[in-house]
């Protein structure tokens, strides 16, 4: 579990962009974006997820690939709270949230249809000026809300492999 085949092209594109740069992987699950970016030469990766089990898997996946801390770290945290509290900044930010999440450990419920604009804005705030934010969702019928002052590119077609009959996700790349 945890290696979603529909994102293999997305992971490759993000990894290419991360060579010599820092990556923040939000809703990191098993850390597959972080591992691939680190193997492609990312200077550092930070993987954030709320689940104890998935953060353990992410740590194991980094260790199995000889990618040690502190350059490659995994944080168990509520992503929304983390984004509100962090003072750090990264070159590339990956945001691949669940469609919906309700957890007693989280400060609030998450609904990607309702909360995606706030989430993308928060990711952009922790993104360095020349950086980018990659946002993806598996929510069927997802419509991206209006974001002013940003360069956004719908990269869905470029990130969905041809062996999927229909696009399993929507993906976007944002820059300031």
PDB file of C-alpha atoms in Angstrom:
ATOM      1  CA  UNK A   1       0.000   0.000   0.000  1.00  0.00           C
ATOM      2  CA  UNK A   2       0.953   3.605  -0.421  1.00  0.00           C
ATOM      3  CA  UNK A   3       2.484   3.630  -3.863  1.00  0.00           C
ATOM      4  CA  UNK A   4      -0.278   4.961  -6.080  1.00  0.00           C
ATOM      5  CA  UNK A   5       0.478   4.030  -9.676  1.00  0.00           C
ATOM      6  CA  UNK A   6      -1.559   6.891 -11.126  1.00  0.00           C
ATOM      7  CA  UNK A   7       1.012   9.325  -9.704  1.00  0.00           C
ATOM      8  CA  UNK A   8       4.167   7.760 -11.083  1.00  0.00           C
ATOM      9  CA  UNK A   9       4.517  10.490 -13.751  1.00  0.00           C
ATOM     10  CA  UNK A  10       3.751  13.182 -11.166  1.00  0.00           C
ATOM     11  CA  UNK A  11       6.431  11.806  -8.833  1.00  0.00           C
ATOM     12  CA  UNK A  12       8.928  11.791 -11.708  1.00  0.00           C
ATOM     13  CA  UNK A  13       8.154  15.398 -12.670  1.00  0.00           C
ATOM     14  CA  UNK A  14       8.342  16.610  -9.069  1.00  0.00           C
ATOM     15  CA  UNK A  15      11.613  14.727  -8.540  1.00  0.00           C
ATOM     16  CA  UNK A  16      13.164  16.322 -11.623  1.00  0.00           C
ATOM     17  CA  UNK A  17      12.238  19.743 -10.268  1.00  0.00           C
ATOM     18  CA  UNK A  18      13.728  18.971  -6.829  1.00  0.00           C
ATOM     19  CA  UNK A  19      17.362  18.326  -7.797  1.00  0.00           C
ATOM     20  CA  UNK A  20      19.415  20.449  -5.387  1.00  0.00           C
ATOM     21  CA  UNK A  21      16.266  21.906  -3.836  1.00  0.00           C
ATOM     22  CA  UNK A  22      14.088  21.318  -0.770  1.00  0.00           C
ATOM     23  CA  UNK A  23      10.742  19.497  -0.821  1.00  0.00           C
ATOM     24  CA  UNK A  24       7.771  19.706   1.532  1.00  0.00           C
ATOM     25  CA  UNK A  25       5.463  16.720   1.075  1.00  0.00           C
ATOM     26  CA  UNK A  26       2.052  17.338   2.699  1.00  0.00           C
ATOM     27  CA  UNK A  27      -0.365  14.479   3.394  1.00  0.00           C
ATOM     28  CA  UNK A  28       2.752  12.433   2.677  1.00  0.00           C
ATOM     29  CA  UNK A  29       1.305   8.993   3.421  1.00  0.00           C
ATOM     30  CA  UNK A  30       4.195   6.565   2.838  1.00  0.00           C
ATOM     31  CA  UNK A  31       6.569   9.271   1.589  1.00  0.00           C
ATOM     32  CA  UNK A  32       6.800   8.158  -2.040  1.00  0.00           C
ATOM     33  CA  UNK A  33       7.137  11.730  -3.376  1.00  0.00           C
ATOM     34  CA  UNK A  34       9.884  12.376  -0.807  1.00  0.00           C
ATOM     35  CA  UNK A  35      11.800   9.192  -1.578  1.00  0.00           C
ATOM     36  CA  UNK A  36      11.773   9.786  -5.325  1.00  0.00           C
ATOM     37  CA  UNK A  37      12.751  13.453  -4.924  1.00  0.00           C
ATOM     38  CA  UNK A  38      15.590  12.547  -2.548  1.00  0.00           C
ATOM     39  CA  UNK A  39      16.876   9.876  -4.917  1.00  0.00           C
ATOM     40  CA  UNK A  40      16.818  12.496  -7.693  1.00  0.00           C
ATOM     41  CA  UNK A  41      19.036  14.799  -5.625  1.00  0.00           C
ATOM     42  CA  UNK A  42      16.723  16.889  -3.435  1.00  0.00           C
ATOM     43  CA  UNK A  43      18.820  18.681  -0.832  1.00  0.00           C
ATOM     44  CA  UNK A  44      16.212  17.914   1.825  1.00  0.00           C
ATOM     45  CA  UNK A  45      12.706  16.543   2.202  1.00  0.00           C
ATOM     46  CA  UNK A  46      10.099  17.081   4.877  1.00  0.00           C
ATOM     47  CA  UNK A  47       7.147  14.676   4.900  1.00  0.00           C
ATOM     48  CA  UNK A  48       4.104  15.582   6.999  1.00  0.00           C
ATOM     49  CA  UNK A  49       1.169  13.311   7.801  1.00  0.00           C
ATOM     50  CA  UNK A  50      -1.153  12.856  10.786  1.00  0.00           C
ATOM     51  CA  UNK A  51      -1.186   9.059  10.838  1.00  0.00           C
ATOM     52  CA  UNK A  52       1.277   7.219  13.066  1.00  0.00           C
ATOM     53  CA  UNK A  53       1.270   4.167  10.792  1.00  0.00           C
ATOM     54  CA  UNK A  54       1.920   6.075   7.563  1.00  0.00           C
ATOM     55  CA  UNK A  55       4.664   8.198   9.104  1.00  0.00           C
ATOM     56  CA  UNK A  56       6.355   4.979  10.217  1.00  0.00           C
ATOM     57  CA  UNK A  57       6.088   3.656   6.659  1.00  0.00           C
ATOM     58  CA  UNK A  58       7.542   6.910   5.313  1.00  0.00           C
ATOM     59  CA  UNK A  59      10.477   6.644   7.743  1.00  0.00           C
ATOM     60  CA  UNK A  60      11.026   3.012   6.715  1.00  0.00           C
ATOM     61  CA  UNK A  61      10.886   3.887   3.014  1.00  0.00           C
ATOM     62  CA  UNK A  62      13.484   6.627   3.474  1.00  0.00           C
ATOM     63  CA  UNK A  63      15.709   4.277   5.510  1.00  0.00           C
ATOM     64  CA  UNK A  64      15.386   1.450   2.966  1.00  0.00           C
ATOM     65  CA  UNK A  65      16.691   3.875   0.341  1.00  0.00           C
ATOM     66  CA  UNK A  66      19.608   5.062   2.541  1.00  0.00           C
ATOM     67  CA  UNK A  67      18.111   8.546   2.907  1.00  0.00           C
ATOM     68  CA  UNK A  68      18.894   9.520   6.499  1.00  0.00           C
ATOM     69  CA  UNK A  69      17.613  12.263   8.763  1.00  0.00           C
ATOM     70  CA  UNK A  70      18.075  15.131   9.338  1.00  0.00           C
ATOM     71  CA  UNK A  71      18.179  15.886   5.605  1.00  0.00           C
ATOM     72  CA  UNK A  72      15.101  13.731   5.070  1.00  0.00           C
ATOM     73  CA  UNK A  73      12.664  13.989   7.940  1.00  0.00           C
ATOM     74  CA  UNK A  74       9.149  12.801   8.665  1.00  0.00           C
ATOM     75  CA  UNK A  75       6.811  14.742  10.934  1.00  0.00           C
ATOM     76  CA  UNK A  76       3.624  13.402  12.461  1.00  0.00           C
ATOM     77  CA  UNK A  77       1.351  16.456  12.481  1.00  0.00           C
ATOM     78  CA  UNK A  78      -1.985  17.851  11.389  1.00  0.00           C
ATOM     79  CA  UNK A  79      -1.087  19.353   8.004  1.00  0.00           C
ATOM     80  CA  UNK A  80      -3.470  22.299   8.387  1.00  0.00           C
ATOM     81  CA  UNK A  81      -2.047  23.218  11.805  1.00  0.00           C
ATOM     82  CA  UNK A  82       1.508  22.643  10.542  1.00  0.00           C
ATOM     83  CA  UNK A  83       0.957  25.121   7.705  1.00  0.00           C
ATOM     84  CA  UNK A  84      -0.385  27.721  10.130  1.00  0.00           C
ATOM     85  CA  UNK A  85       2.545  27.323  12.541  1.00  0.00           C
ATOM     86  CA  UNK A  86       5.688  26.656  10.494  1.00  0.00           C
ATOM     87  CA  UNK A  87       8.239  29.398   9.917  1.00  0.00           C
ATOM     88  CA  UNK A  88      10.206  27.366   7.381  1.00  0.00           C
ATOM     89  CA  UNK A  89      10.078  27.651   3.584  1.00  0.00           C
ATOM     90  CA  UNK A  90      10.689  25.094   0.831  1.00  0.00           C
ATOM     91  CA  UNK A  91      11.465  25.233  -2.882  1.00  0.00           C
ATOM     92  CA  UNK A  92       8.846  22.685  -3.927  1.00  0.00           C
ATOM     93  CA  UNK A  93       5.655  21.786  -2.084  1.00  0.00           C
ATOM     94  CA  UNK A  94       3.532  18.725  -2.893  1.00  0.00           C
ATOM     95  CA  UNK A  95      -0.074  18.753  -1.681  1.00  0.00           C
ATOM     96  CA  UNK A  96      -1.915  15.473  -2.285  1.00  0.00           C
ATOM     97  CA  UNK A  97      -4.740  15.517   0.288  1.00  0.00           C
ATOM     98  CA  UNK A  98      -7.537  13.042   0.839  1.00  0.00           C
ATOM     99  CA  UNK A  99     -10.903  14.053  -0.570  1.00  0.00           C
ATOM    100  CA  UNK A 100     -12.299  14.156   2.952  1.00  0.00           C
ATOM    101  CA  UNK A 101     -10.856  13.545   6.392  1.00  0.00           C
ATOM    102  CA  UNK A 102     -12.322  13.472   9.868  1.00  0.00           C
ATOM    103  CA  UNK A 103      -9.921  12.718  12.693  1.00  0.00           C
ATOM    104  CA  UNK A 104     -10.040  13.296  16.429  1.00  0.00           C
ATOM    105  CA  UNK A 105      -6.360  14.280  16.297  1.00  0.00           C
ATOM    106  CA  UNK A 106      -6.934  17.014  13.681  1.00  0.00           C
ATOM    107  CA  UNK A 107      -8.056  20.488  14.658  1.00  0.00           C
ATOM    108  CA  UNK A 108     -10.919  20.351  12.147  1.00  0.00           C
ATOM    109  CA  UNK A 109     -12.470  18.211   9.433  1.00  0.00           C
ATOM    110  CA  UNK A 110     -11.006  18.535   5.948  1.00  0.00           C
ATOM    111  CA  UNK A 111     -12.983  18.619   2.699  1.00  0.00           C
ATOM    112  CA  UNK A 112     -10.913  19.199  -0.446  1.00  0.00           C
ATOM    113  CA  UNK A 113     -13.840  20.727  -2.361  1.00  0.00           C
ATOM    114  CA  UNK A 114     -14.383  23.265   0.427  1.00  0.00           C
ATOM    115  CA  UNK A 115     -10.822  23.775   1.678  1.00  0.00           C
ATOM    116  CA  UNK A 116      -8.568  23.557  -1.379  1.00  0.00           C
ATOM    117  CA  UNK A 117      -8.194  27.312  -1.913  1.00  0.00           C
ATOM    118  CA  UNK A 118      -7.062  27.848   1.680  1.00  0.00           C
ATOM    119  CA  UNK A 119      -4.745  24.834   1.434  1.00  0.00           C
ATOM    120  CA  UNK A 120      -3.121  25.982  -1.823  1.00  0.00           C
ATOM    121  CA  UNK A 121      -2.721  29.510  -0.420  1.00  0.00           C
ATOM    122  CA  UNK A 122      -1.112  28.152   2.754  1.00  0.00           C
ATOM    123  CA  UNK A 123       1.226  25.972   0.680  1.00  0.00           C
ATOM    124  CA  UNK A 124       2.226  28.990  -1.394  1.00  0.00           C
ATOM    125  CA  UNK A 125       3.013  30.942   1.795  1.00  0.00           C
ATOM    126  CA  UNK A 126       5.620  28.328   2.797  1.00  0.00           C
ATOM    127  CA  UNK A 127       6.990  28.088  -0.736  1.00  0.00           C
ATOM    128  CA  UNK A 128      10.117  30.076  -1.592  1.00  0.00           C
ATOM    129  CA  UNK A 129       9.633  32.863  -4.181  1.00  0.00           C
ATOM    130  CA  UNK A 130      11.056  30.922  -7.152  1.00  0.00           C
ATOM    131  CA  UNK A 131       9.390  27.679  -6.063  1.00  0.00           C
ATOM    132  CA  UNK A 132       6.289  25.795  -7.039  1.00  0.00           C
ATOM    133  CA  UNK A 133       3.328  24.031  -5.487  1.00  0.00           C
ATOM    134  CA  UNK A 134       2.021  20.783  -6.944  1.00  0.00           C
ATOM    135  CA  UNK A 135      -1.591  20.105  -5.955  1.00  0.00           C
ATOM    136  CA  UNK A 136      -3.492  16.908  -6.702  1.00  0.00           C
ATOM    137  CA  UNK A 137      -6.847  15.427  -5.792  1.00  0.00           C
ATOM    138  CA  UNK A 138      -8.697  12.211  -6.551  1.00  0.00           C
ATOM    139  CA  UNK A 139     -12.109  13.792  -5.939  1.00  0.00           C
ATOM    140  CA  UNK A 140     -14.318  13.015  -8.940  1.00  0.00           C
ATOM    141  CA  UNK A 141     -15.811  16.150 -10.477  1.00  0.00           C
ATOM    142  CA  UNK A 142     -13.303  18.443  -8.706  1.00  0.00           C
ATOM    143  CA  UNK A 143     -13.388  22.051  -9.858  1.00  0.00           C
ATOM    144  CA  UNK A 144     -10.497  24.362  -9.018  1.00  0.00           C
ATOM    145  CA  UNK A 145     -11.689  27.629  -7.501  1.00  0.00           C
ATOM    146  CA  UNK A 146     -10.434  31.018  -8.615  1.00  0.00           C
ATOM    147  CA  UNK A 147      -6.910  31.947  -7.579  1.00  0.00           C
ATOM    148  CA  UNK A 148      -5.799  35.440  -8.573  1.00  0.00           C
ATOM    149  CA  UNK A 149      -2.216  36.523  -9.122  1.00  0.00           C
ATOM    150  CA  UNK A 150      -0.868  33.023  -9.661  1.00  0.00           C
ATOM    151  CA  UNK A 151       0.423  31.122 -12.614  1.00  0.00           C
ATOM    152  CA  UNK A 152      -1.365  27.802 -12.536  1.00  0.00           C
ATOM    153  CA  UNK A 153      -1.123  24.997 -15.004  1.00  0.00           C
ATOM    154  CA  UNK A 154      -3.496  22.058 -15.158  1.00  0.00           C
ATOM    155  CA  UNK A 155      -1.005  19.206 -15.534  1.00  0.00           C
ATOM    156  CA  UNK A 156      -3.568  16.423 -15.297  1.00  0.00           C
ATOM    157  CA  UNK A 157      -3.044  15.159 -18.838  1.00  0.00           C
ATOM    158  CA  UNK A 158       0.737  15.086 -18.395  1.00  0.00           C
ATOM    159  CA  UNK A 159       0.565  13.271 -15.056  1.00  0.00           C
ATOM    160  CA  UNK A 160      -2.026  10.568 -15.788  1.00  0.00           C
ATOM    161  CA  UNK A 161      -0.508   7.412 -17.251  1.00  0.00           C
ATOM    162  CA  UNK A 162      -1.970   6.009 -20.474  1.00  0.00           C
ATOM    163  CA  UNK A 163      -2.804   2.692 -18.786  1.00  0.00           C
ATOM    164  CA  UNK A 164      -5.656   4.340 -16.869  1.00  0.00           C
ATOM    165  CA  UNK A 165      -8.890   4.542 -18.878  1.00  0.00           C
ATOM    166  CA  UNK A 166      -9.898   7.833 -17.314  1.00  0.00           C
ATOM    167  CA  UNK A 167      -7.958  10.350 -15.307  1.00  0.00           C
ATOM    168  CA  UNK A 168      -7.831   9.052 -11.710  1.00  0.00           C
ATOM    169  CA  UNK A 169      -6.730  12.439 -10.395  1.00  0.00           C
ATOM    170  CA  UNK A 170      -6.587  16.147 -11.201  1.00  0.00           C
ATOM    171  CA  UNK A 171      -3.193  17.816 -10.850  1.00  0.00           C
ATOM    172  CA  UNK A 172      -2.078  21.434 -10.941  1.00  0.00           C
ATOM    173  CA  UNK A 173       1.244  23.257 -10.667  1.00  0.00           C
ATOM    174  CA  UNK A 174       1.300  26.755  -9.168  1.00  0.00           C
ATOM    175  CA  UNK A 175       3.962  29.456  -9.189  1.00  0.00           C
ATOM    176  CA  UNK A 176       3.854  33.038  -7.972  1.00  0.00           C
TER     177      UNK A 176
END
